[in-house]
Short mmCIF file of C-alpha atoms and ligand atoms in Angstrom, two decimals:
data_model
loop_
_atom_site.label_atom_id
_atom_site.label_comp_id
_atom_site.label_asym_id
_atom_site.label_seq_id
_atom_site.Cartn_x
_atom_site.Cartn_y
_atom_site.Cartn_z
CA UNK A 1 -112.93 -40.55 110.59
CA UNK A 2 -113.14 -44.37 110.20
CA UNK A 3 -112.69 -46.84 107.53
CA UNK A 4 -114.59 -49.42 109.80
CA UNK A 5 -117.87 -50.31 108.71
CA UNK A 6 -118.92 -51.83 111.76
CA UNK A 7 -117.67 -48.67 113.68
CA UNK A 8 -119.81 -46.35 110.89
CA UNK A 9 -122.52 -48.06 111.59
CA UNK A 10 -122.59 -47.82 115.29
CA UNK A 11 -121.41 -44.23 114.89
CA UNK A 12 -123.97 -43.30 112.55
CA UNK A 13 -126.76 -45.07 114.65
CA UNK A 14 -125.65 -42.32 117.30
CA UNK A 15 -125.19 -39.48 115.08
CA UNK A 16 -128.29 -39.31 112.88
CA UNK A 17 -130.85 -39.06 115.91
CA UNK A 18 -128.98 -35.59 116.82
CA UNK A 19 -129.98 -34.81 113.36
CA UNK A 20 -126.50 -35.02 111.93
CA UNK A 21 -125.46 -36.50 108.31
CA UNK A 22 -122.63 -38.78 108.38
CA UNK A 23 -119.84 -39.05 105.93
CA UNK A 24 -117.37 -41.53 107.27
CA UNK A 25 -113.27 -41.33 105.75
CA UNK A 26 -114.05 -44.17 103.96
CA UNK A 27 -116.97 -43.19 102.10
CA UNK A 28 -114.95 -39.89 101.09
CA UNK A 29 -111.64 -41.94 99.72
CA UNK A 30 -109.42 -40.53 102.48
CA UNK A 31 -106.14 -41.82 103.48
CA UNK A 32 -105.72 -43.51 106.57
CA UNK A 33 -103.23 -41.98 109.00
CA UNK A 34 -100.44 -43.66 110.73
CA UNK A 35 -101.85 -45.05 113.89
CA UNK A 36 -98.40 -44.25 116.23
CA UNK A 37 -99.93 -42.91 119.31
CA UNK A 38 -99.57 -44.99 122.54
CA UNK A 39 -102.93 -44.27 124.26
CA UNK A 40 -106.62 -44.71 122.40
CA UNK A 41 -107.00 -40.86 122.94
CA UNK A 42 -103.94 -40.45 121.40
CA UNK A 43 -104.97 -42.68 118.16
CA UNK A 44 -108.09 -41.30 117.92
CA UNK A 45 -106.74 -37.48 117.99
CA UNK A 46 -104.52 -38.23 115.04
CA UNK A 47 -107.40 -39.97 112.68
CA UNK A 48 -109.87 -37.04 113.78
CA UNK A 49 -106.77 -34.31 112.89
CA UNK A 50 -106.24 -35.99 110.10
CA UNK A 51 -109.75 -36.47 108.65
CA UNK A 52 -110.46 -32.59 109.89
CA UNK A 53 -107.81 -31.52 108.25
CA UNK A 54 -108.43 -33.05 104.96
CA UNK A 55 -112.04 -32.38 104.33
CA UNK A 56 -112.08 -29.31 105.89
CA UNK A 57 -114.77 -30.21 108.23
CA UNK A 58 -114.99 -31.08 112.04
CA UNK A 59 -113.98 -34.77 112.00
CA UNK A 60 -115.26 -37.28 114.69
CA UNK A 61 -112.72 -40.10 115.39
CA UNK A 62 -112.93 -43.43 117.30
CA UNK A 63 -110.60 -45.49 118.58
CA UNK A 64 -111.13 -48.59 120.44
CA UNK A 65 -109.67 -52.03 121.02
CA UNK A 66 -110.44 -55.05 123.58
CA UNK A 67 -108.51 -55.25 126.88
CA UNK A 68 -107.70 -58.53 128.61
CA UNK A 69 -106.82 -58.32 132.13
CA UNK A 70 -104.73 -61.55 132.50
CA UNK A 71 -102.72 -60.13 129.02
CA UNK A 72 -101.74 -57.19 130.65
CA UNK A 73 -104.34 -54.75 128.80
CA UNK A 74 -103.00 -56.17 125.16
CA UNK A 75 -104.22 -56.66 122.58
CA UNK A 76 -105.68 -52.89 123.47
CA UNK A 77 -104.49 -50.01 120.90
CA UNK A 78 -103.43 -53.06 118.75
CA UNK A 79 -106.36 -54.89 118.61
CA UNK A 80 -107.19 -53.95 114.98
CA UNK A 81 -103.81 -55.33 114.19
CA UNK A 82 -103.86 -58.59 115.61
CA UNK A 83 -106.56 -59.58 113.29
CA UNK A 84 -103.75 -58.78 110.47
CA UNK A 85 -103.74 -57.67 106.89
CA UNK A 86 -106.90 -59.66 105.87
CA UNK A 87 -109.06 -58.64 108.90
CA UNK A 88 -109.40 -62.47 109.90
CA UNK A 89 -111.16 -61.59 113.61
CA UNK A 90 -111.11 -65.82 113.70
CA UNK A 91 -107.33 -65.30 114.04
CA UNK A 92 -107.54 -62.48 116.30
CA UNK A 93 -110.00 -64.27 118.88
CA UNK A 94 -107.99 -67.59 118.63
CA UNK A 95 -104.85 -65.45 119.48
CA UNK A 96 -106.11 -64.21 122.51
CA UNK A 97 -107.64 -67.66 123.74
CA UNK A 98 -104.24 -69.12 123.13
CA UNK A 99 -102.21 -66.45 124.82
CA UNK A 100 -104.28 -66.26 127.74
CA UNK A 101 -103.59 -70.76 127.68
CA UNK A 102 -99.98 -69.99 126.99
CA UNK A 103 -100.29 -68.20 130.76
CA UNK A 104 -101.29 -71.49 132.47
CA UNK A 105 -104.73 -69.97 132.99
CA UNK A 106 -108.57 -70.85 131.47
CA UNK A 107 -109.46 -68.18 129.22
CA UNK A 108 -113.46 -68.63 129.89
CA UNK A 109 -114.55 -66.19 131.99
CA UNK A 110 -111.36 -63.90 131.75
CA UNK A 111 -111.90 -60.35 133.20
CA UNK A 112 -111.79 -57.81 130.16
CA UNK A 113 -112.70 -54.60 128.90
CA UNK A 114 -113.69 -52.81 125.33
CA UNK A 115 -112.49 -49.51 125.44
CA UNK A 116 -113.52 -46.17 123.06
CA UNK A 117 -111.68 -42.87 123.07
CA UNK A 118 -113.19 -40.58 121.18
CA UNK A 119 -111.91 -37.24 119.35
CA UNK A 120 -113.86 -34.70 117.94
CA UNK A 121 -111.74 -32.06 116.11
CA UNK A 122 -111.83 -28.73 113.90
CA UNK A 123 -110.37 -28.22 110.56
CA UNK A 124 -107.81 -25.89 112.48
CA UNK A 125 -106.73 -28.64 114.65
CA UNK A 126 -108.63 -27.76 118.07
CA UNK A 127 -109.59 -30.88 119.90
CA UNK A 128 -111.27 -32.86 122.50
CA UNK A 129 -111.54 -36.02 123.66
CA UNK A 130 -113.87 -38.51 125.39
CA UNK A 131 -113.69 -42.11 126.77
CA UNK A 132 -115.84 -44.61 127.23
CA UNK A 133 -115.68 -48.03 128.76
CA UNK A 134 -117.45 -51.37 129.03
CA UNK A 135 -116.10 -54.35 131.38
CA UNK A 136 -117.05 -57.74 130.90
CA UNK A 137 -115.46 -61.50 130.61
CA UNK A 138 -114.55 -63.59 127.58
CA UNK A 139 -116.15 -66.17 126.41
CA UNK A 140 -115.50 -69.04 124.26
CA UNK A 141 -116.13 -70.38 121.27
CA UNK A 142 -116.94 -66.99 119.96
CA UNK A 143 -121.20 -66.79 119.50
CA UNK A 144 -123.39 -65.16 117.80
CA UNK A 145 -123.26 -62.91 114.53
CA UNK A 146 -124.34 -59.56 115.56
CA UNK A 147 -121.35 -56.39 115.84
CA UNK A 148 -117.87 -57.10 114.40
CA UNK A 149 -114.56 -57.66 115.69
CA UNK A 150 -114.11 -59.44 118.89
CA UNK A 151 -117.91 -58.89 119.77
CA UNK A 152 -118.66 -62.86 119.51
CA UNK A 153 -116.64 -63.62 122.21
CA UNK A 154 -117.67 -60.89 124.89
CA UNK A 155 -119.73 -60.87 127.52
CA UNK A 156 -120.33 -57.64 129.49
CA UNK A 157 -121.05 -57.38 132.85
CA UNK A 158 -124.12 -58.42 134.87
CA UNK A 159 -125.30 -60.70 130.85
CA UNK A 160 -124.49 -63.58 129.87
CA UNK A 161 -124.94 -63.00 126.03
CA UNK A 162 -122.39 -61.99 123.53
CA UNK A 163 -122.55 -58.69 122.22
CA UNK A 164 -122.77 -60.64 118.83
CA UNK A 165 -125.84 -62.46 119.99
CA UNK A 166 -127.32 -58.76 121.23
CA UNK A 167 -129.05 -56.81 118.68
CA UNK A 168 -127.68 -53.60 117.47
CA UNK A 169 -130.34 -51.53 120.08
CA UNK A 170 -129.14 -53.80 123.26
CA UNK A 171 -125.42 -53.47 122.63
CA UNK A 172 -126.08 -49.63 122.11
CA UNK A 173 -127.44 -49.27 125.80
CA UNK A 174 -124.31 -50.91 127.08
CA UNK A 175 -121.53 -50.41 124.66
CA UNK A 176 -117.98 -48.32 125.66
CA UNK A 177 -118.86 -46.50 122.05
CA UNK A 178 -122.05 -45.10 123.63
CA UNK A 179 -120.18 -44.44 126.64
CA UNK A 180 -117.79 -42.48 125.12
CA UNK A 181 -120.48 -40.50 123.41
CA UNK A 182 -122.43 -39.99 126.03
CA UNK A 183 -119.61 -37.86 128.18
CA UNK A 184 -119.03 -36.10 124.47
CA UNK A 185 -122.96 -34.94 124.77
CA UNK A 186 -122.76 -34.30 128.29
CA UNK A 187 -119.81 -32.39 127.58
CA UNK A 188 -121.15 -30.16 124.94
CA UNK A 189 -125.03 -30.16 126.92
CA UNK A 190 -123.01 -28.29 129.68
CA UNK A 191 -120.81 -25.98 127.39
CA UNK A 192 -124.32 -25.17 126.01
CA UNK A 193 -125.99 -23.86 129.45
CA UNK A 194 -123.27 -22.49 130.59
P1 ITT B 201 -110.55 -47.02 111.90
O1 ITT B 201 -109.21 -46.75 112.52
O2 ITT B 201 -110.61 -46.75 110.44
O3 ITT B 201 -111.67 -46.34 112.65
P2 ITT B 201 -110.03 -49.72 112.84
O4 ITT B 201 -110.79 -51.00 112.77
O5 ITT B 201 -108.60 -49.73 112.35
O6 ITT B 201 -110.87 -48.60 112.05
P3 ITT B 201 -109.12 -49.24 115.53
O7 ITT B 201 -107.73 -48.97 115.16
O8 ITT B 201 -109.75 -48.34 116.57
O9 ITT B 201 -110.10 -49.16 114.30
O10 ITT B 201 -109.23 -50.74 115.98
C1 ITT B 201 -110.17 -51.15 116.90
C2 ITT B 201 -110.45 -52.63 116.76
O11 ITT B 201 -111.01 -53.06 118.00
C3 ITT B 201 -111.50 -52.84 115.70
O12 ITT B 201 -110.95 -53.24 114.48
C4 ITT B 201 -112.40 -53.90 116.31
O13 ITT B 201 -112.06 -55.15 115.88
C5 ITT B 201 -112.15 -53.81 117.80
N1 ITT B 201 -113.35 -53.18 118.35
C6 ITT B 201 -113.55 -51.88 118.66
N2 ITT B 201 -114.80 -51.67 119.06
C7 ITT B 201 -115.42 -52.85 118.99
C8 ITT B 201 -116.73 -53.29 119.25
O14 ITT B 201 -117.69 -52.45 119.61
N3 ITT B 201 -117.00 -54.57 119.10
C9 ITT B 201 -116.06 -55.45 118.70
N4 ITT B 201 -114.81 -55.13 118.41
C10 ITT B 201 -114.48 -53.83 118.56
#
């Protein structure tokens, strides 16, 4: 249930080795919900309802968003919306060097986290979701051109490259996306030998 393609093609990375074909809400024209929850488990719930519900298939949603520690958690659920309108992640990334400056403090080296919630959900509107997280520090100027969105300018824990200078195969054994899915598959491995 995304209209990301960075987030398809992480998704679909994940998906296809558990032999699954992936249409993403993009590729099938669907609308985009309303994003008016207040949590990421919230968000994602209404995009996986929403794509569930209108393709009449179970509908896996992510949402997920950058949390800085010295900006309170922002931009968080709104981090898609700080890069604005035209997508400008430049903007976005600038934003949150000069809000963390506008606080008196460096922003190199800031404590933050990416966070994923995912949802998985059935046409009738049964749901579950799963979160995963990855904590790291910012760095700056943003580097490398791997990943999308505010990847250039985050370091996660215990590196000391970007996930835009990883490849797609390093940031996958790290990322909060993996994380997520990985306590979705644990979830469902249980369920299953139960
Ligand atoms: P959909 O709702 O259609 O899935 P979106 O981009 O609007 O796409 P979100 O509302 O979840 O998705 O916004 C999350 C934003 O957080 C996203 O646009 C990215 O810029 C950023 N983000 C999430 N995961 C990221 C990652 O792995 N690397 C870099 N940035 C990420």
């Amino acid at each position: 249930a995304t209209h990301n393609p960075g987030k398809r093609r992480e998704v679909a990375d994940l998906l296809v080795p558990l032999g699954l074909e992936v249409l993403a809400a993009g590729d099938l024209g669907l609308p985009e919900p309303e994003e008016n929850g207040d949590s990421f488990e919230a968000n994602a719930r209404i995009k996986a309802l929403a794509a569930a519900k209108a393709s009449g298939h179970m509908a896996l949603a992510d949402d997920s968003g950058l949390a800085v520690d010295a900006l309170g958690g922002a931009p968080g659920i709104y981090s898609a919306r700080w890069a604005g309108e035209s997508k400008d992640f430049t903007l976005a990334m600038k934003r949150i060097r000069e809000e963390i400056e506008a606080k008196g403090r460096n922003p190199e080296g800031q404590a933050a986290q990416f966070v994923c919630a995912l949802s998985l959900c059935s046409p009738d509107g049964n749901s579950l979701e799963f979160t995963g997280v990855i904590r790291g520090a910012l760095s700056f100027p943003p580097r490398g051109d791997n990943g999308f969105g505010y990847d250039p300018i985050f370091i996660p824990e215990g590196h000391r490259r970007t996930f835009a200078q990883m490849s797609a195969d390093e940031k996958k054994t790290l990322s909060h996306r993996s994380r997520a899915f990985a306590a979705m598959l644990e979830h469902y491995r249980q369920k299953e030998s139960a």
